[in-house]
Amino acid sequence: MASAHFLFLALVALSFTVVSLAADHGPLQDFCVADSTSQGTYCKDPKLVQANDFFFSGLHLTGNTSNPVGSKVTPVSVAQIPGLNTLGISLARIDYAPWGINPPHTHPRASEILTVLEGRLEVGFVTSNPQNKLTTSILNKGDVFVFPVGLVHFQRNVGHSNAIAIAALSSQNPGVITIANSLFGSTPDISSDILAKAFQLEKNAVINLQSKF
């Protein structure tokens, strides 16, 4: 009987542990505006906080897409709005030239929900190994698509005019790893022998790719 009672209490304790792990931590203050004068992510003295700590202007401006990929991302994260610190949200405007792409990339700390404001986009993400399944869709104005945290994803403007999208992300500092840049443009270079073997390419082809980044 005692062992059954102990087992019941253990299961109850375990259930509370699982619930607590699944829940977000509640904030201990109204906000924690990032203090740009400190070396770490410290809170600005609340008495010194101003409206500008929660403000950004610029998403109405068209991004310059005159670049090799034909897109421009304008982020609005904690770097632009210190008041986002600890709030777990951010967003970005993405402009696309006709047939421009937001190349394959990943956000290590955030899921993303993308809304098309203008134009027509092909979007997709790839699941993790070993399936590496591509999930893709064509989005029109007003359509919404979700990219799960950490998965490689991309967008391409499949229209003949400029396209615009707004992305909301579940982190004040989502991070971004552009696959081509990180592999072929790292500092210092990843050994061309390693990349040639990984991508099953001739070494000279890898060296040529590295020269572009």
CSV table of C-alpha atoms in Angstrom, one decimal:
chain,number,residue,atom,x,y,z
A,1,MET,CA,0.0,0.0,0.0
A,2,ALA,CA,2.8,2.4,0.9
A,3,SER,CA,4.6,1.6,-2.4
A,4,ALA,CA,1.4,2.4,-4.3
A,5,HIS,CA,1.0,5.7,-2.5
A,6,PHE,CA,4.7,6.6,-3.2
A,7,LEU,CA,4.2,5.8,-6.9
A,8,PHE,CA,1.1,8.0,-7.0
A,9,LEU,CA,3.0,10.9,-5.5
A,10,ALA,CA,5.9,10.4,-7.9
A,11,LEU,CA,3.6,10.5,-10.9
A,12,VAL,CA,2.0,13.7,-9.6
A,13,ALA,CA,5.4,15.3,-9.1
A,14,LEU,CA,6.4,14.2,-12.6
A,15,SER,CA,3.3,15.7,-14.2
A,16,PHE,CA,3.9,19.1,-12.5
A,17,THR,CA,7.5,19.0,-13.7
A,18,VAL,CA,6.4,18.4,-17.3
A,19,VAL,CA,3.9,21.2,-17.1
A,20,SER,CA,6.5,23.6,-15.6
A,21,LEU,CA,9.0,22.7,-18.4
A,22,ALA,CA,6.4,23.3,-21.1
A,23,ALA,CA,5.3,26.7,-19.8
A,24,ASP,CA,7.0,30.0,-20.5
A,25,HIS,CA,8.7,31.7,-17.6
A,26,GLY,CA,6.7,34.6,-16.3
A,27,PRO,CA,8.4,38.0,-16.4
A,28,LEU,CA,9.6,39.4,-13.1
A,29,GLN,CA,9.1,43.0,-14.1
A,30,ASP,CA,7.1,45.0,-16.6
A,31,PHE,CA,9.9,45.2,-19.1
A,32,CYS,CA,13.7,44.9,-19.4
A,33,VAL,CA,14.9,47.5,-21.9
A,34,ALA,CA,18.3,46.5,-23.2
A,35,ASP,CA,21.0,48.8,-21.9
A,36,SER,CA,23.3,49.6,-24.8
A,37,THR,CA,25.9,51.1,-22.5
A,38,SER,CA,26.6,47.8,-20.8
A,39,GLN,CA,28.7,44.8,-22.1
A,40,GLY,CA,26.0,42.3,-21.4
A,41,THR,CA,22.2,42.1,-21.8
A,42,TYR,CA,21.3,44.2,-18.7
A,43,CYS,CA,18.1,46.1,-18.0
A,44,LYS,CA,18.1,49.8,-18.3
A,45,ASP,CA,17.0,51.6,-15.2
A,46,PRO,CA,13.2,51.8,-15.5
A,47,LYS,CA,13.3,55.4,-14.4
A,48,LEU,CA,15.4,56.2,-17.5
A,49,VAL,CA,13.2,54.4,-20.0
A,50,GLN,CA,11.7,56.5,-22.8
A,51,ALA,CA,9.1,56.0,-25.5
A,52,ASN,CA,11.9,55.7,-28.1
A,53,ASP,CA,13.1,52.5,-26.4
A,54,PHE,CA,9.9,50.9,-27.8
A,55,PHE,CA,9.9,52.7,-31.2
A,56,PHE,CA,11.2,52.1,-34.7
A,57,SER,CA,10.4,53.9,-37.9
A,58,GLY,CA,11.4,52.6,-41.4
A,59,LEU,CA,9.2,49.6,-42.4
A,60,HIS,CA,7.4,51.9,-44.9
A,61,LEU,CA,10.7,52.2,-46.9
A,62,THR,CA,11.4,50.0,-49.8
A,63,GLY,CA,14.5,47.9,-49.3
A,64,ASN,CA,17.3,48.0,-51.9
A,65,THR,CA,17.1,44.7,-53.8
A,66,SER,CA,20.0,45.5,-56.2
A,67,ASN,CA,22.2,42.6,-55.0
A,68,PRO,CA,23.0,39.1,-56.3
A,69,VAL,CA,20.0,37.5,-54.6
A,70,GLY,CA,17.5,40.2,-55.4
A,71,SER,CA,16.1,40.7,-51.9
A,72,LYS,CA,16.5,42.9,-48.8
A,73,VAL,CA,15.6,42.1,-45.2
A,74,THR,CA,14.9,45.0,-42.9
A,75,PRO,CA,15.0,43.5,-39.3
A,76,VAL,CA,13.2,44.9,-36.3
A,77,SER,CA,14.8,43.0,-33.4
A,78,VAL,CA,16.2,44.0,-30.0
A,79,ALA,CA,19.1,45.7,-31.9
A,80,GLN,CA,16.6,48.2,-33.3
A,81,ILE,CA,14.1,48.3,-30.4
A,82,PRO,CA,15.8,47.9,-27.0
A,83,GLY,CA,12.4,47.4,-25.4
A,84,LEU,CA,12.0,44.1,-27.2
A,85,ASN,CA,14.6,42.6,-24.8
A,86,THR,CA,13.2,39.5,-23.0
A,87,LEU,CA,9.8,39.8,-24.8
A,88,GLY,CA,10.5,37.0,-27.2
A,89,ILE,CA,9.2,38.7,-30.4
A,90,SER,CA,10.6,40.5,-33.4
A,91,LEU,CA,9.7,41.1,-37.0
A,92,ALA,CA,11.2,41.9,-40.4
A,93,ARG,CA,10.2,43.4,-43.7
A,94,ILE,CA,11.5,41.5,-46.8
A,95,ASP,CA,11.5,43.1,-50.2
A,96,TYR,CA,12.0,41.0,-53.4
A,97,ALA,CA,12.9,42.0,-56.9
A,98,PRO,CA,11.1,40.0,-59.7
A,99,TRP,CA,12.5,36.5,-59.3
A,100,GLY,CA,14.6,37.5,-56.3
A,101,ILE,CA,15.1,35.1,-53.5
A,102,ASN,CA,15.6,35.1,-49.7
A,103,PRO,CA,18.1,32.3,-50.0
A,104,PRO,CA,18.0,29.1,-47.9
A,105,HIS,CA,18.7,30.0,-44.2
A,106,THR,CA,17.7,29.1,-40.7
A,107,HIS,CA,16.8,31.0,-37.5
A,108,PRO,CA,18.4,29.0,-34.6
A,109,ARG,CA,16.3,30.7,-31.9
A,110,ALA,CA,12.9,31.3,-33.5
A,111,SER,CA,9.9,30.1,-35.5
A,112,GLU,CA,8.7,32.5,-38.2
A,113,ILE,CA,5.3,33.4,-39.5
A,114,LEU,CA,5.4,35.1,-42.9
A,115,THR,CA,2.6,37.3,-44.4
A,116,VAL,CA,2.6,38.4,-48.1
A,117,LEU,CA,1.7,42.0,-48.4
A,118,GLU,CA,2.3,42.4,-52.2
A,119,GLY,CA,3.2,40.0,-55.0
A,120,ARG,CA,3.4,36.2,-55.2
A,121,LEU,CA,6.0,34.1,-53.4
A,122,GLU,CA,7.2,30.5,-53.6
A,123,VAL,CA,8.1,29.4,-50.1
A,124,GLY,CA,9.4,26.2,-48.5
A,125,PHE,CA,11.3,24.5,-45.7
A,126,VAL,CA,13.2,21.2,-45.3
A,127,THR,CA,12.8,18.9,-42.4
A,128,SER,CA,15.8,17.5,-40.5
A,129,ASN,CA,17.7,14.3,-41.3
A,130,PRO,CA,17.1,11.6,-42.4
A,131,GLN,CA,13.9,12.6,-44.2
A,132,ASN,CA,15.0,16.0,-45.6
A,133,LYS,CA,11.4,16.5,-46.8
A,134,LEU,CA,10.7,19.6,-48.7
A,135,THR,CA,7.4,21.3,-47.9
A,136,THR,CA,6.6,24.1,-50.3
A,137,SER,CA,3.7,26.4,-51.3
A,138,ILE,CA,2.8,29.3,-53.5
A,139,LEU,CA,1.6,32.4,-51.6
A,140,ASN,CA,-0.4,35.3,-52.8
A,141,LYS,CA,-1.2,38.6,-51.2
A,142,GLY,CA,-2.7,38.1,-47.8
A,143,ASP,CA,-1.5,34.5,-47.5
A,144,VAL,CA,0.4,33.3,-44.4
A,145,PHE,CA,3.0,30.5,-44.0
A,146,VAL,CA,4.9,29.2,-40.9
A,147,PHE,CA,8.6,28.1,-40.8
A,148,PRO,CA,9.3,26.0,-37.7
A,149,VAL,CA,12.2,26.9,-35.6
A,150,GLY,CA,15.7,25.8,-36.8
A,151,LEU,CA,14.6,24.4,-40.1
A,152,VAL,CA,16.2,25.6,-43.4
A,153,HIS,CA,13.7,27.7,-45.4
A,154,PHE,CA,13.5,30.1,-48.3
A,155,GLN,CA,11.3,32.4,-50.3
A,156,ARG,CA,11.3,33.3,-54.0
A,157,ASN,CA,9.4,36.0,-55.9
A,158,VAL,CA,7.6,34.1,-58.7
A,159,GLY,CA,5.9,37.2,-60.1
A,160,HIS,CA,7.0,39.8,-62.6
A,161,SER,CA,6.8,42.8,-60.2
A,162,ASN,CA,8.2,43.5,-56.8
A,163,ALA,CA,7.0,41.6,-53.7
A,164,ILE,CA,6.8,42.5,-50.0
A,165,ALA,CA,6.4,40.3,-47.0
A,166,ILE,CA,6.4,40.8,-43.2
A,167,ALA,CA,7.9,38.1,-41.0
A,168,ALA,CA,7.1,37.8,-37.3
A,169,LEU,CA,9.6,35.8,-35.2
A,170,SER,CA,9.3,34.2,-31.8
A,171,SER,CA,12.5,35.7,-30.4
A,172,GLN,CA,13.8,39.2,-29.8
A,173,ASN,CA,17.1,38.0,-31.3
A,174,PRO,CA,16.2,35.1,-33.6
A,175,GLY,CA,19.6,34.9,-35.4
A,176,VAL,CA,20.1,34.0,-39.0
A,177,ILE,CA,22.4,31.5,-40.7
A,178,THR,CA,22.4,31.8,-44.5
A,179,ILE,CA,23.5,28.4,-45.7
A,180,ALA,CA,25.6,29.5,-48.7
A,181,ASN,CA,27.3,32.3,-46.8
A,182,SER,CA,28.2,30.2,-43.7
A,183,LEU,CA,29.6,27.3,-45.8
A,184,PHE,CA,31.4,29.2,-48.6
A,185,GLY,CA,32.0,32.5,-46.9
A,186,SER,CA,33.3,31.5,-43.5
A,187,THR,CA,36.3,33.2,-41.9
A,188,PRO,CA,38.7,31.5,-42.2
A,189,ASP,CA,37.6,29.3,-45.1
A,190,ILE,CA,36.3,25.8,-44.5
A,191,SER,CA,38.8,23.5,-46.2
A,192,SER,CA,37.9,23.1,-49.9
A,193,ASP,CA,38.6,19.4,-49.5
A,194,ILE,CA,35.9,19.0,-46.9
A,195,LEU,CA,33.3,21.0,-48.9
A,196,ALA,CA,34.2,19.1,-52.1
A,197,LYS,CA,33.5,15.8,-50.4
A,198,ALA,CA,30.4,17.0,-48.6
A,199,PHE,CA,28.8,18.4,-51.8
A,200,GLN,CA,30.4,15.8,-54.1
A,201,LEU,CA,32.0,18.5,-56.3
A,202,GLU,CA,35.4,19.0,-57.8
A,203,LYS,CA,37.7,21.0,-55.6
A,204,ASN,CA,38.1,23.8,-58.2
A,205,ALA,CA,34.3,24.2,-58.2
A,206,VAL,CA,34.3,24.7,-54.4
A,207,ILE,CA,37.2,27.2,-54.7
A,208,ASN,CA,35.2,29.1,-57.3
A,209,LEU,CA,32.1,29.2,-55.0
A,210,GLN,CA,34.2,30.4,-52.1
A,211,SER,CA,35.5,33.3,-54.2
A,212,LYS,CA,32.0,34.6,-54.6
A,213,PHE,CA,31.5,35.0,-50.9
